[in-house]
Coordinates of C-alpha atoms in Angstrom, one line a residue:
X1 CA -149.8 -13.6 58.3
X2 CA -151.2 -11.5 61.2
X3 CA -154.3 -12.7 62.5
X4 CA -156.7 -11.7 59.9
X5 CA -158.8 -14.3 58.9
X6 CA -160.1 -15.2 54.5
X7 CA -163.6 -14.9 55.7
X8 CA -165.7 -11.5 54.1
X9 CA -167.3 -11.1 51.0
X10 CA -167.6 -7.2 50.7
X11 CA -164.1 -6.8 48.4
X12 CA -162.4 -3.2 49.4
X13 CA -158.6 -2.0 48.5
X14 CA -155.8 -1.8 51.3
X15 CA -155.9 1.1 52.5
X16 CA -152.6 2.9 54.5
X17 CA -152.6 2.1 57.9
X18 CA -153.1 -2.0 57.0
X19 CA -156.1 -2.6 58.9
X20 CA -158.2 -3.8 55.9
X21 CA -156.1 -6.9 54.5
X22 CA -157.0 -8.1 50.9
X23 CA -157.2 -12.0 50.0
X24 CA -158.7 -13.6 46.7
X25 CA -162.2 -13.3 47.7
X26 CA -162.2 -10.7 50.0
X27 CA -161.5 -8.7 53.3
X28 CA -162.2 -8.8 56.6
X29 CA -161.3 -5.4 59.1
X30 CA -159.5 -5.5 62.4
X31 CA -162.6 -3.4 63.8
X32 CA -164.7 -6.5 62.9
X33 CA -162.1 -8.9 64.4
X34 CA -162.1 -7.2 67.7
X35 CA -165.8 -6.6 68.1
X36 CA -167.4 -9.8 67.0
X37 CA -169.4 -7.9 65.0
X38 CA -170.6 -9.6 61.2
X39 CA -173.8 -12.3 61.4
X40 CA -173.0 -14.0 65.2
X41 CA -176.0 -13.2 66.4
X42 CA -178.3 -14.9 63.7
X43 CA -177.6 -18.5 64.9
X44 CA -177.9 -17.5 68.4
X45 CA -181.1 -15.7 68.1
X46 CA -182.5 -19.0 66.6
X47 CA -181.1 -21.4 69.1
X48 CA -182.7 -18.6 71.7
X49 CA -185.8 -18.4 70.1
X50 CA -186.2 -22.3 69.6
X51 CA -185.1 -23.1 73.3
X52 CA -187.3 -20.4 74.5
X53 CA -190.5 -21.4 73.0
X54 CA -189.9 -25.4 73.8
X55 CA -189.2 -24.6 78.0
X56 CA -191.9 -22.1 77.7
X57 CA -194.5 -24.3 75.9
X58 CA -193.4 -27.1 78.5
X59 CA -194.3 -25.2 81.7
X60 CA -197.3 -23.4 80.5
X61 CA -198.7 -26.6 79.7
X62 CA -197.2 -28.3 82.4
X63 CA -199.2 -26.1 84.9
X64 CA -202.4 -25.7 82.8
X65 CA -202.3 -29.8 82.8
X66 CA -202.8 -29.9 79.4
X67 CA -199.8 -32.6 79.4
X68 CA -198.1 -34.7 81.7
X69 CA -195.0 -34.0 83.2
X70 CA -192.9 -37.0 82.2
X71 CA -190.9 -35.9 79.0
X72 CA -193.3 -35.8 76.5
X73 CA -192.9 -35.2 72.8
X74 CA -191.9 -31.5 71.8
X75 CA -195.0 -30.8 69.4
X76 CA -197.4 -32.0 72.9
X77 CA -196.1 -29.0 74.5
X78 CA -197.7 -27.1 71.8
X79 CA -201.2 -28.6 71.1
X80 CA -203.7 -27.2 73.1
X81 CA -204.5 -22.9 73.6
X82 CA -203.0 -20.7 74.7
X83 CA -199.6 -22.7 74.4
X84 CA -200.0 -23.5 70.8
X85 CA -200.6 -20.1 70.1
X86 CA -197.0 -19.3 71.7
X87 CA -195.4 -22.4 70.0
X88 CA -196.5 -21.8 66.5
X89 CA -195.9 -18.2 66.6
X90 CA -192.2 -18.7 68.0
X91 CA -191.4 -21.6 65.9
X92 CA -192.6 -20.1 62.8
X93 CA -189.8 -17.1 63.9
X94 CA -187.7 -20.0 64.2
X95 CA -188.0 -21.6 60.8
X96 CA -187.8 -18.2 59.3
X97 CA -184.3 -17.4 61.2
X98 CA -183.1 -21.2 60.7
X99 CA -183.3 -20.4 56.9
X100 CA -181.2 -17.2 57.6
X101 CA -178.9 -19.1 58.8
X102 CA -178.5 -21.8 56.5
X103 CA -178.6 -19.2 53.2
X104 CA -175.9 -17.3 55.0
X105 CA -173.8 -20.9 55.5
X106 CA -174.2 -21.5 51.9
X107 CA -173.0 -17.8 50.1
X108 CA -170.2 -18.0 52.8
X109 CA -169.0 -21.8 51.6
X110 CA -169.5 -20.1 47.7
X111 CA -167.3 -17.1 48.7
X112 CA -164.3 -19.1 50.7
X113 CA -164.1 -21.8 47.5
X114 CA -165.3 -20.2 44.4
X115 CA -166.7 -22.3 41.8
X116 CA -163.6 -25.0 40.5
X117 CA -164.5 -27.4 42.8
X118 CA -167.8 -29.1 41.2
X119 CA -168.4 -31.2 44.1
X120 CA -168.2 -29.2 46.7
X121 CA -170.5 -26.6 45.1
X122 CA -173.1 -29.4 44.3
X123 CA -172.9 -30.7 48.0
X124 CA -173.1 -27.1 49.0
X125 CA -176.3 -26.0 47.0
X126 CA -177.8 -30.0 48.1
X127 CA -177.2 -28.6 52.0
X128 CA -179.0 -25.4 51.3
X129 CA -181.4 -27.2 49.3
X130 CA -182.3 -29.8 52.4
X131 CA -182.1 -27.0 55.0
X132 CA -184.7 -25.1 52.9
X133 CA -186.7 -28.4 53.2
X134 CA -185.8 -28.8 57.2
X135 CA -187.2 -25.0 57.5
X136 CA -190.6 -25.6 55.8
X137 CA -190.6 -28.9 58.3
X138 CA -190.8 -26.9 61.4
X139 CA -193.0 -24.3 59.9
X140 CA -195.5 -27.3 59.1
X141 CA -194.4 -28.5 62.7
X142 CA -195.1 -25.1 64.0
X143 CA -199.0 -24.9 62.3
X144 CA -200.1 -28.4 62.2
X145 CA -201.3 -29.8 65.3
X146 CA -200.4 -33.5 65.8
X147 CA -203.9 -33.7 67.7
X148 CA -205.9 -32.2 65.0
X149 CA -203.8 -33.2 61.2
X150 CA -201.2 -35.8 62.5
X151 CA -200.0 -37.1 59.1
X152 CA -199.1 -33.6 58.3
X153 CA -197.8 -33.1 61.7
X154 CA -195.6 -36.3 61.6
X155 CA -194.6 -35.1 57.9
X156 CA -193.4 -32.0 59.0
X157 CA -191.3 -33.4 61.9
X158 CA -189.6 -35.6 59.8
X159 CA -188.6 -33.1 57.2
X160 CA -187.0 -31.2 60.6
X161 CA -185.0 -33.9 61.8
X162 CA -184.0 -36.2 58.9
X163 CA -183.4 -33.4 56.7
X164 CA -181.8 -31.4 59.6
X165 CA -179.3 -34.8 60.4
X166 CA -178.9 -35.3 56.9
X167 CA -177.7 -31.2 56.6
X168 CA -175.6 -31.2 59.6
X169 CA -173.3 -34.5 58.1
X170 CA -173.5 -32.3 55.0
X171 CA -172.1 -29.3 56.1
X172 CA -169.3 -31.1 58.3
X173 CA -168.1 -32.6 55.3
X174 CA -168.1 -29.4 53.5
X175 CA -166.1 -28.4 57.2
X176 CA -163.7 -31.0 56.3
X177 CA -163.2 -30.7 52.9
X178 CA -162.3 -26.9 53.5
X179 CA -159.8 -27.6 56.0
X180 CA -157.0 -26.5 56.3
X181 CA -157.4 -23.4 53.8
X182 CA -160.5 -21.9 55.0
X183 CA -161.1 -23.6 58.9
X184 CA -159.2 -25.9 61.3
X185 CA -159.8 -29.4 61.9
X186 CA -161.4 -29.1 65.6
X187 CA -164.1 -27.2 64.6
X188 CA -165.0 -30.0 61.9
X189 CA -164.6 -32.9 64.5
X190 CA -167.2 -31.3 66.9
X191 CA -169.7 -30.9 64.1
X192 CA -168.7 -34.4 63.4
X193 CA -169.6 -35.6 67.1
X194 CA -173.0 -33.3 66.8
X195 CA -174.1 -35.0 63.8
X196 CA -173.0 -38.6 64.9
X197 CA -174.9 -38.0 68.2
X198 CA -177.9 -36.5 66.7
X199 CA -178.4 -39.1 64.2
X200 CA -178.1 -42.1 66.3
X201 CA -180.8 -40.3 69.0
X202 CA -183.0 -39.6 65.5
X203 CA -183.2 -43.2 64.8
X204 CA -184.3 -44.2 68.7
X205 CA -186.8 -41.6 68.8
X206 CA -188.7 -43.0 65.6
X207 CA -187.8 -46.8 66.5
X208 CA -189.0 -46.5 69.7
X209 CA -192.3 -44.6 68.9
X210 CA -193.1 -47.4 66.4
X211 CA -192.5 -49.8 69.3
X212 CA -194.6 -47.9 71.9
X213 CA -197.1 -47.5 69.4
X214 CA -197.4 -51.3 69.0
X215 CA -197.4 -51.8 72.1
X216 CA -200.1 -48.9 73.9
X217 CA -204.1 -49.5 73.4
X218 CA -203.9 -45.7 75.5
X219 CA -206.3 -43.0 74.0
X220 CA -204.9 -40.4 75.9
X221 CA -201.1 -39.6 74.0
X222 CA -201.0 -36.4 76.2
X223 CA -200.9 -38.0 79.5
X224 CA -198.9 -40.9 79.7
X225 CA -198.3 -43.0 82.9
X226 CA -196.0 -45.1 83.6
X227 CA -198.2 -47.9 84.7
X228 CA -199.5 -47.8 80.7
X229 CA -197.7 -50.6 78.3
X230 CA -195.3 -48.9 76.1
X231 CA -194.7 -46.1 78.6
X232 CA -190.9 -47.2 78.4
X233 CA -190.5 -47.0 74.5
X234 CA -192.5 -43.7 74.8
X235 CA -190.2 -42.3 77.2
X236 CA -186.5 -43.6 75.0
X237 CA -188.3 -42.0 71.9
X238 CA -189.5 -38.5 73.8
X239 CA -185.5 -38.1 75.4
X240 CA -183.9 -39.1 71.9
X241 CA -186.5 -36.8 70.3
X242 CA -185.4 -33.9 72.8
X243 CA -181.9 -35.1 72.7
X244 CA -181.8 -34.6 68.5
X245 CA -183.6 -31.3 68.7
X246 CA -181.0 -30.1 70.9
X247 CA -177.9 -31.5 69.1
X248 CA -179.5 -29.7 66.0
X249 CA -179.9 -26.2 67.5
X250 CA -176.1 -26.8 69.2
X251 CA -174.9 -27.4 65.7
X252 CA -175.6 -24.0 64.9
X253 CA -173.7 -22.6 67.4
X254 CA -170.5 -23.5 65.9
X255 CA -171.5 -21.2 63.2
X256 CA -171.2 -18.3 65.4
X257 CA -167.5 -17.5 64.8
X258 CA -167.4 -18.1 61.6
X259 CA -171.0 -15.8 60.8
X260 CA -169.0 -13.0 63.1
X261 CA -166.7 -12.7 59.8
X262 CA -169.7 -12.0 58.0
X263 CA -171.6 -9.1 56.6
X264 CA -174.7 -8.9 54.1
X265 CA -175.4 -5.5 52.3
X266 CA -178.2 -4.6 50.2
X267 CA -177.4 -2.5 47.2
X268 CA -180.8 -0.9 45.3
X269 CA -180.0 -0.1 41.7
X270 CA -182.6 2.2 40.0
X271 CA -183.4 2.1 36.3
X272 CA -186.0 4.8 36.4
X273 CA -186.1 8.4 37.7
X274 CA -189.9 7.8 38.2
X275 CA -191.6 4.6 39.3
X276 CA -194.2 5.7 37.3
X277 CA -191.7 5.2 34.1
X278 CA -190.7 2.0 32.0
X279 CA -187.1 1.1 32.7
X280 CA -184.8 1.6 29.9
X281 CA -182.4 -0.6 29.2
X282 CA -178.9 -0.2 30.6
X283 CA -175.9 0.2 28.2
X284 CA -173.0 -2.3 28.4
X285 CA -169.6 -2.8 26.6
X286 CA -171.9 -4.0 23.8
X287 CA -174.1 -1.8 23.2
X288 CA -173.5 0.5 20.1
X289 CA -172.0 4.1 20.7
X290 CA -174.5 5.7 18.7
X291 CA -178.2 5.0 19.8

């Protein structure tokens, strides 16, 4: 069947030379194919932007030493001037283009299966709805200071990474369930791997902060040593805490082939010649013939 793949949802009619091919619920072009062109770049730019701002955060406040060196939490990277300023900025970017992506996911999943399969469209809009929630996390994240609100801080972190596990085992068994119509099966055992990885590293990272918490009488969370009690636990929870975020941001990169089959156009339909003017109802197959 050539090597087109079921993966646009503009619809457009065959045309003569064959190199726009129709399915049931849409088309994708051979100029597309070839390029990479489509959405690829939205879940790089946020695994770019998210990366970026965490090593950036890290050595600016490594060398103004706001922090100490060994591993610490993501969010103490970002606490004190002028390397919160860059952290909440970024991430706030980042949430924005982490809902991108996940809103893009969703209409994609809708387009490929339609609407007969209730559970898959329920699972679909519940992985939308928890990524929405995962988003606002790392906004809150992002604009909370754990040194200043912590609950809200803490809140905010665990919207990103329970939600975020929670959507990734979501969307690989939407990955699954769509195979082999719509996707193979390798791509579904990787997101598979992610997810198993990155919740077992979620679950170390908030076990072993409850233990180093019971165990540290320390004041100062932004400069551990390693003489300190609980300076283990603190360390396991910091790497798994890294470790998840990481897994997370990877996960999106197996969206980059599929988003590459992917364009969004934005249609404006006026009602009015002057926006100055009340819009007038627009006729139908029902309305009568004589007004």
């Amino acid at each position: 069947m050539s090597n087109f793949r079921n993966f646009q949802i503009q619809d457009k009619n065959i045309n003569s030379s064959g190199s726009v091919k129709r399915y049931t619920q849409g088309v994708i072009t051979e100029r597309m194919q070839l390029c990479g062109g489509g959405l690829g770049y939205l879940p790089i730019a946020l695994v770019v932007v998210s990366c970026g701002t965490f090593i950036g955060s890290y050595i600016i406040a490594v060398l103004n030493k706001d922090i100490a060196p060994y591993f610490p939490y993501i969010s103490d990277t970002g606490t004190k001037p002028p390397e919160s300023c860059i952290f909440g900025q970024f991430l706030n970017i980042a949430a924005t283009l982490a809902f991108c992506t996940m809103y893009v996911r969703y209409k994609l999943v809708e387009s490929l299966t339609g609407h007969e399969d209730g559970r898959l469209r329920r699972l679909n809009k519940a992985g939308l709805f928890l990524g929405t929630l995962s988003s606002l996390g790392l906004s809150i994240v992002a604009n909370f200071q754990e040194t200043v609100v912590e609950p809200v801080h803490l809140t905010g972190a665990c919207l990103v990474l329970g939600f975020g596990v929670i959507y990734a085992f979501i969307q690989t068994w939407l990955t699954y369930h769509m195979h082999p119509e719509f996707n193979g099966r390798s791509i579904a055992r990787v997101r598979l791997v992610l997810s198993i990885i990155a919740a077992f590293s979620m679950v170390m990272a908030f076990s072993s902060a409850a233990i180093s918490r019971y165990q540290t009488d320390t004041k100062d969370k932004l400069h551990w040593k390693p003489s300190e009690k609980g300076f283990d636990a603190h360390i396991v929870s910091t790497i798994s805490e890294w470790v998840t975020a990481v897994l997370f941001l990877f996960f999106f990169f197996t969206y980059v082939r599929d988003f590459q089959k992917v364009r969004v156009q934005v249609n404006a339909t006026l009602s009015v010649r002057h926006l100055d003017e009340q819009p007038l109802p627009i006729p139908d197959e029902r309305s009568p013939l004589l007004a």
